[in-house]
CSV table of C-alpha atoms and ligand atoms in Angstrom, one decimal:
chain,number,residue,atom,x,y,z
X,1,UNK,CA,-1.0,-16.6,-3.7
X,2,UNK,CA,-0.5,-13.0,-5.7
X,3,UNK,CA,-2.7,-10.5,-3.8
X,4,UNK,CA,-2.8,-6.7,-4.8
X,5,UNK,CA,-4.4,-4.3,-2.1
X,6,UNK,CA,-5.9,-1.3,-3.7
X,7,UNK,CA,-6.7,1.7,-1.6
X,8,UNK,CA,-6.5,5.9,-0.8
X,9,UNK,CA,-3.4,6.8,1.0
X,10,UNK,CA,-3.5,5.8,4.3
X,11,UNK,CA,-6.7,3.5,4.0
X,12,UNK,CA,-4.9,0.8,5.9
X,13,UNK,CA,-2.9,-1.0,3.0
X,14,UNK,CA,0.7,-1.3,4.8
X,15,UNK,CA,-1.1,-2.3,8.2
X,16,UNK,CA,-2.8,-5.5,6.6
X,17,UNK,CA,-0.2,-6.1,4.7
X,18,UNK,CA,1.3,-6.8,7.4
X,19,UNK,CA,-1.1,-9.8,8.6
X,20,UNK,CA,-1.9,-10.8,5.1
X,21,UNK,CA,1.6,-11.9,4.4
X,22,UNK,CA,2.6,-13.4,8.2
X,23,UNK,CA,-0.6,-15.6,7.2
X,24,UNK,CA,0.3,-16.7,3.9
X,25,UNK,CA,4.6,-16.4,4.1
X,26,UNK,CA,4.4,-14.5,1.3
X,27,UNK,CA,6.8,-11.1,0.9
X,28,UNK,CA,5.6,-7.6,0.9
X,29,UNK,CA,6.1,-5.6,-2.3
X,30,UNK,CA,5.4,-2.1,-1.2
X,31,UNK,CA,6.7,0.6,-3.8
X,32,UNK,CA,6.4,3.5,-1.6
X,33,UNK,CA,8.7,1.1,0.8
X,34,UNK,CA,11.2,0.8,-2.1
X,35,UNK,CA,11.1,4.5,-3.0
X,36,UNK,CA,11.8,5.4,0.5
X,37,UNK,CA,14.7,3.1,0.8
X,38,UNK,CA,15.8,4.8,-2.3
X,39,UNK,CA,15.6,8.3,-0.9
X,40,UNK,CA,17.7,7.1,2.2
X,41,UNK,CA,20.4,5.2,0.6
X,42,UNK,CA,21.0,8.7,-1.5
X,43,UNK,CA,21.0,6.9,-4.9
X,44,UNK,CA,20.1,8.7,-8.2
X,45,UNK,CA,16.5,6.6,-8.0
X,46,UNK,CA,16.2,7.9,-4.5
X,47,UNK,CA,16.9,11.6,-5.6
X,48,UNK,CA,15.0,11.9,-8.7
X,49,UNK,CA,11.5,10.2,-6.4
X,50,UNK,CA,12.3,12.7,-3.3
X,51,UNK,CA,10.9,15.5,-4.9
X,52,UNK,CA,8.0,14.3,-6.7
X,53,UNK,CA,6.7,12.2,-3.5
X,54,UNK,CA,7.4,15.2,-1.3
X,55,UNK,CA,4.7,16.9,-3.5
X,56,UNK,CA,2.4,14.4,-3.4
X,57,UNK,CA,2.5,13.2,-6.9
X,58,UNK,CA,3.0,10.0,-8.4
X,59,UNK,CA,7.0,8.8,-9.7
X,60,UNK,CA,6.5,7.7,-13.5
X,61,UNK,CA,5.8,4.4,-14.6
X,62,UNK,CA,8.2,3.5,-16.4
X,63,UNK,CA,10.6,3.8,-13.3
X,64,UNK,CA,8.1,1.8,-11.3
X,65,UNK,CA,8.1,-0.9,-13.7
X,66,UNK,CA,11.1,-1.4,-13.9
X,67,UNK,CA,11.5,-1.5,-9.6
X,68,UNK,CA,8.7,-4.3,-9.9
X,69,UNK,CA,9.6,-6.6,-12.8
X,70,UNK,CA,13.4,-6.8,-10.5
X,71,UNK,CA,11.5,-7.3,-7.3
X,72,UNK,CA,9.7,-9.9,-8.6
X,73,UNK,CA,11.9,-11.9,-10.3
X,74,UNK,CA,13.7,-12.7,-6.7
X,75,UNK,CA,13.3,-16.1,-5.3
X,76,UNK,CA,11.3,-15.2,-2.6
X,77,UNK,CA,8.7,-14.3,-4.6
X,78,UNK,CA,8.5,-17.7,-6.8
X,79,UNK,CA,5.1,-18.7,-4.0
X,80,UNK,CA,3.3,-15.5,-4.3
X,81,UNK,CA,3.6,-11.9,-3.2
X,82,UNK,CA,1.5,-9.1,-1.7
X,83,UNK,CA,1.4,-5.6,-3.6
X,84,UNK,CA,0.9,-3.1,-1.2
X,85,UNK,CA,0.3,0.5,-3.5
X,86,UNK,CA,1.4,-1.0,-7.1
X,87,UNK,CA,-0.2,-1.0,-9.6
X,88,UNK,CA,-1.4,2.7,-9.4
X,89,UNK,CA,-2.1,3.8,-13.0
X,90,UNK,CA,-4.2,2.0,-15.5
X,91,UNK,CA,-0.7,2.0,-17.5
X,92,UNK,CA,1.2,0.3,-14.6
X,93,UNK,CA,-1.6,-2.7,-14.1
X,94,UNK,CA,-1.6,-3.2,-17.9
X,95,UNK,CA,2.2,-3.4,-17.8
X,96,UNK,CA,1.7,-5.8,-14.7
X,97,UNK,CA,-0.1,-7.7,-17.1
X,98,UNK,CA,2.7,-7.7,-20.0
X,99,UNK,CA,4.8,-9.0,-17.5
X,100,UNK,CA,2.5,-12.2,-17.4
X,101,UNK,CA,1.7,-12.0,-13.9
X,102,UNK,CA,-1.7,-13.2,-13.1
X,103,UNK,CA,-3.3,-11.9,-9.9
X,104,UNK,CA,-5.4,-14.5,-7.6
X,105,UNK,CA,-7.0,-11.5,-5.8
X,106,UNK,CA,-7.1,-7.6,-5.7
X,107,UNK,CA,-9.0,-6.3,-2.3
X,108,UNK,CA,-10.0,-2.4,-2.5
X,109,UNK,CA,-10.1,-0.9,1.1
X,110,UNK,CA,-13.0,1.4,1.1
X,111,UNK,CA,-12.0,4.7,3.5
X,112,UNK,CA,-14.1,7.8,3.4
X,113,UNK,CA,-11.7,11.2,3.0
X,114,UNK,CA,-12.2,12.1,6.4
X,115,UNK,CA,-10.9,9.9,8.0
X,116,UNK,CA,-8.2,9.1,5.5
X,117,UNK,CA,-6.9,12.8,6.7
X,118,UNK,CA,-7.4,11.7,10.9
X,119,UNK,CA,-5.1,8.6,9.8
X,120,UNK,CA,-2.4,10.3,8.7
X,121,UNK,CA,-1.5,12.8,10.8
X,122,UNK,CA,-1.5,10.4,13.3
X,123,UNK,CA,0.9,8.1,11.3
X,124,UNK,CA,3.9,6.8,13.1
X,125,UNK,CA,6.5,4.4,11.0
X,126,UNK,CA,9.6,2.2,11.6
X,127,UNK,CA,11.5,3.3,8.4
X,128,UNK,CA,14.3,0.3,8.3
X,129,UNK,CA,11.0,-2.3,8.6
X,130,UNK,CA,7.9,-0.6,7.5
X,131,UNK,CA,5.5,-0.7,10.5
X,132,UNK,CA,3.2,1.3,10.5
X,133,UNK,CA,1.7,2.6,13.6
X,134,UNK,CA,-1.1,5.2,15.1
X,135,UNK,CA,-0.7,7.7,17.8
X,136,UNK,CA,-3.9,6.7,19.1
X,137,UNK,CA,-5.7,3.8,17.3
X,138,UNK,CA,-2.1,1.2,16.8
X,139,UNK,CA,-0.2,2.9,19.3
X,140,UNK,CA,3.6,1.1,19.8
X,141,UNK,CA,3.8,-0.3,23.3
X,142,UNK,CA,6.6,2.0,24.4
X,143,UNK,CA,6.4,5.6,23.5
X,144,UNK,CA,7.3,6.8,20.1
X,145,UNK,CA,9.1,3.3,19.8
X,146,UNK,CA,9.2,0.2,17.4
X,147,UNK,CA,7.7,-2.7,19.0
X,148,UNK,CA,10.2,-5.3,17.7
X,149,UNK,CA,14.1,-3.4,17.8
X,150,UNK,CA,12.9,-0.3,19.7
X,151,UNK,CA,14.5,1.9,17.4
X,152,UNK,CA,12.9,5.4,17.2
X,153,UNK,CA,9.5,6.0,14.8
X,154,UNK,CA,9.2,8.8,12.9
X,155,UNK,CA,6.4,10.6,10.6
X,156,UNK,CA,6.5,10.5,7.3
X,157,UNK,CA,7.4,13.7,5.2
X,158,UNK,CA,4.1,13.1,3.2
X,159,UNK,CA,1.8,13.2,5.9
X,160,UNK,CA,1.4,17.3,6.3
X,161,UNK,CA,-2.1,17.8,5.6
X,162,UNK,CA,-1.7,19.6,2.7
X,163,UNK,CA,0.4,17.1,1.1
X,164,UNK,CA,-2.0,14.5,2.3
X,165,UNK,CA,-4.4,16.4,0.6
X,166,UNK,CA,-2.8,16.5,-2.7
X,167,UNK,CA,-2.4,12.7,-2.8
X,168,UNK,CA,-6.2,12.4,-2.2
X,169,UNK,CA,-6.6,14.1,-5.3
X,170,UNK,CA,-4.3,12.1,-7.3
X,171,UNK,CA,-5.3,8.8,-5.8
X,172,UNK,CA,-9.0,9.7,-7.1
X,173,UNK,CA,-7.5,11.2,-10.8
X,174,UNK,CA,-5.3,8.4,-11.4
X,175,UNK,CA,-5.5,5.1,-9.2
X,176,UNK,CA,-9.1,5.2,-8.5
X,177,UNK,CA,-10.0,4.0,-12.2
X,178,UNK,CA,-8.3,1.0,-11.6
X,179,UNK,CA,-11.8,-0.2,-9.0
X,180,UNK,CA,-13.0,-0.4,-12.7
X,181,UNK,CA,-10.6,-2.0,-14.8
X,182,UNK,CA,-10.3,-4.8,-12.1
X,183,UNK,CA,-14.0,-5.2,-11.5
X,184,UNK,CA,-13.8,-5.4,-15.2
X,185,UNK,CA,-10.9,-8.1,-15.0
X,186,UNK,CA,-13.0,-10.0,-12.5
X,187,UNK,CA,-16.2,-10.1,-15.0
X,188,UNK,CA,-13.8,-11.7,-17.4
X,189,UNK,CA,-13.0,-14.4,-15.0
X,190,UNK,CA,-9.3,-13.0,-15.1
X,191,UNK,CA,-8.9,-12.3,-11.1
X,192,UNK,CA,-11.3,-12.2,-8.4
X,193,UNK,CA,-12.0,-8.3,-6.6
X,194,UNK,CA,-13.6,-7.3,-3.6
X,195,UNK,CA,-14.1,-3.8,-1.5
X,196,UNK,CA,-14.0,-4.3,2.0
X,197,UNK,CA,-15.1,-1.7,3.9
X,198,UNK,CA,-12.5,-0.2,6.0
X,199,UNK,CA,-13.8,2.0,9.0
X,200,UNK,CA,-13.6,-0.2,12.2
X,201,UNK,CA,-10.7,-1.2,13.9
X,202,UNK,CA,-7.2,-2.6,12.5
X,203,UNK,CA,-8.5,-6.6,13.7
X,204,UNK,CA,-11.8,-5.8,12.5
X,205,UNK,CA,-10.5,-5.0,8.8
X,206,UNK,CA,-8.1,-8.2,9.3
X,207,UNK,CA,-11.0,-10.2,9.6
X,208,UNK,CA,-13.2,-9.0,7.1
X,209,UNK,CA,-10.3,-9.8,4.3
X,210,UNK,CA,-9.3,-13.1,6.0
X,211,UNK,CA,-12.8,-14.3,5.6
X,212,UNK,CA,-12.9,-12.9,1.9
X,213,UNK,CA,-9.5,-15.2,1.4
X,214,UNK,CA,-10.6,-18.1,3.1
X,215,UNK,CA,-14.0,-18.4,1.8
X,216,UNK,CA,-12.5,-18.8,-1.6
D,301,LIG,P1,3.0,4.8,-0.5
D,301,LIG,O1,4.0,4.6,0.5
D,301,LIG,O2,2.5,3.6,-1.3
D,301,LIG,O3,1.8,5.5,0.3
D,301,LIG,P2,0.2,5.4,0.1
D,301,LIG,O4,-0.4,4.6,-0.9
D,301,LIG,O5,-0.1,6.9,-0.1
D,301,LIG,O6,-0.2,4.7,1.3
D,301,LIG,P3,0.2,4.9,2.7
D,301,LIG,O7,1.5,4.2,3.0
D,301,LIG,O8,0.2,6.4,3.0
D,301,LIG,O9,-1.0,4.3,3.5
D,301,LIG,P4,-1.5,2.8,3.7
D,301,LIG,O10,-2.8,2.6,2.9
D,301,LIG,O11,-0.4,1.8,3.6
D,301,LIG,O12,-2.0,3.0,5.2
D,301,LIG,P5,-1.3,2.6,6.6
D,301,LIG,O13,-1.5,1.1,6.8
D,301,LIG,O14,0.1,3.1,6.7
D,301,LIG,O15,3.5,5.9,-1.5
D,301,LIG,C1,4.1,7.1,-1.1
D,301,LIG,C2,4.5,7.9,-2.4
D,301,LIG,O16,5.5,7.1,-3.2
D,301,LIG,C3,3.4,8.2,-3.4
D,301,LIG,O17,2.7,9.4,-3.0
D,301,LIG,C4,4.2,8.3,-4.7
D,301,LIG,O18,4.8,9.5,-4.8
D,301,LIG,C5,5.2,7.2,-4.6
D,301,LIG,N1,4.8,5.9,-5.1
D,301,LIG,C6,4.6,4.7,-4.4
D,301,LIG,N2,4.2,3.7,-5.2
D,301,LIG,C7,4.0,4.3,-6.4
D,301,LIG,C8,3.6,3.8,-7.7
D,301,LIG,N3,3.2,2.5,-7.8
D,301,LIG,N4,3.6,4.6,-8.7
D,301,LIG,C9,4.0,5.9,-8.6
D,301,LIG,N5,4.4,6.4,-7.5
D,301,LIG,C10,4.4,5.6,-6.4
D,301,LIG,O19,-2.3,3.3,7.7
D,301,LIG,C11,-2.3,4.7,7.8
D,301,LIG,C12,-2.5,5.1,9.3
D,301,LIG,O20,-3.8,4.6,9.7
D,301,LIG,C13,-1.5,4.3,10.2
D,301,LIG,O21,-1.1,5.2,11.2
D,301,LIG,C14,-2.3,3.2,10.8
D,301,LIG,O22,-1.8,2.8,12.1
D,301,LIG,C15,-3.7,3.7,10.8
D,301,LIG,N6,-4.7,2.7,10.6
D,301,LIG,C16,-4.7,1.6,9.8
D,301,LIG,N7,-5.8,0.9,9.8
D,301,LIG,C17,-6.6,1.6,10.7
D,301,LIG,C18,-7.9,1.3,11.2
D,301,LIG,N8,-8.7,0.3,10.8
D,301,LIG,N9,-8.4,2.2,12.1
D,301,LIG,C19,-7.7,3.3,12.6
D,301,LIG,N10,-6.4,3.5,12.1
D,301,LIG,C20,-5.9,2.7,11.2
């Protein structure tokens, strides 16, 4: 199973990703995840992408190519993998696409603006794992805390408002063309694309894309 999840910042992707690939034992690809691990580990990657996602922009694609086609060479990817905010350019999906890799399913989760903003600033994450969690709507069980280690969450350097806003604005330049090109895709019979709508609550969005899997 190769499933991509297309969305805004903060539309949910990492949180489902999270239930999508516990369901199908398939691993995570998250580039944000990567860049991030990047920026900790201090190497010249992680340097170079501090700055740009700091302002909200996107790191180029030629970079991000080259993070994918060596994640997904790696054995644990030989059943399947979840893309969780790659591709993210029309340029990145068509070099996706030079790589041979053929996408079973790419699910757009549909978040108003709004509430994309609400999300964020309530964002809480487990850097060394990638759990994401919610102040108020995916609070962890112990206060500011990761569920599984304990170790302390922390925000996000992204998630000011105004940085938030600026990555609205380039998810809807650059990334939202690609609702488009894989609708498009899907006409051709290449890969199968639905939009699930995501305003409801975390379990409510699990189960509107589990049924979307399963049916098929
Ligand atoms: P990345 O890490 O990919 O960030 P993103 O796409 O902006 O997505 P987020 O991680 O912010 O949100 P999400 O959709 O995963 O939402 P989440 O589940 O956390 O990228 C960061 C930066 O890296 C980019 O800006 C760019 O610079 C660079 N980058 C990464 N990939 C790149 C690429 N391919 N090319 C170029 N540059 C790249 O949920 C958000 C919050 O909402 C959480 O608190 C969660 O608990 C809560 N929540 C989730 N679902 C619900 C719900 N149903 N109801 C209420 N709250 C909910």
């Amino acid at each position: 199973m190769k499933i991509m999840l297309l969305g805004a910042p903060g539309s949910g992707k990492g949180t489902q990703a999270q239930f999508i690939c516990e369901r199908y034992g398939i691993p995570q690809i998250s580039t944000g995840d990567m860049l991030r691990a990047a920026v900790r580990e201090g190497t010249e990657l992680g340097r170079k992408a501090k700055a740009i996602m700091d302002a909200g922009e996107l790191v180029p694609d030629d970079i991000i190519l080259k993070l994918i086609a060596a994640r997904i060479s790696q054995p644990d990817c030989a059943n399947g993998f979840l893309l969780d905010g790659f591709p993210r350019t029309i340029a990145q999906a068509e070099g996706l696409e030079k790589m041979e890799v053929q996408l079973d399913w790419v699910i757009e989760i549909d978040v108003p603006d709004e509430e994309i903003v609400k999300r964020l600033s309530g964002r809480r994450v487990h850097p060394a794992s990638g759990r994401v969690y919610h102040l108020l709507y995916n609070p962890p069980k112990e206060d500011c805390k990761d569920d599984v280690t304990g170790e302390p969450l922390i925000q996000r350097d992204d998630d000011k408002e105004e940085t938030v806003r600026k990555r609205l604005e380039v998810y809807h330049r650059q990334t939202a063309p690609l609702v488009d090109f894989y609708r498009q895709r899907s006409a051709e019979g290449k890969v199968k694309f639905a939009t699930v709508p995501g305003i409801g609550t975390v379990e409510e969005i699990r189960d509107r894309i589990f049924q979307i899997l399963e049916q098929a």
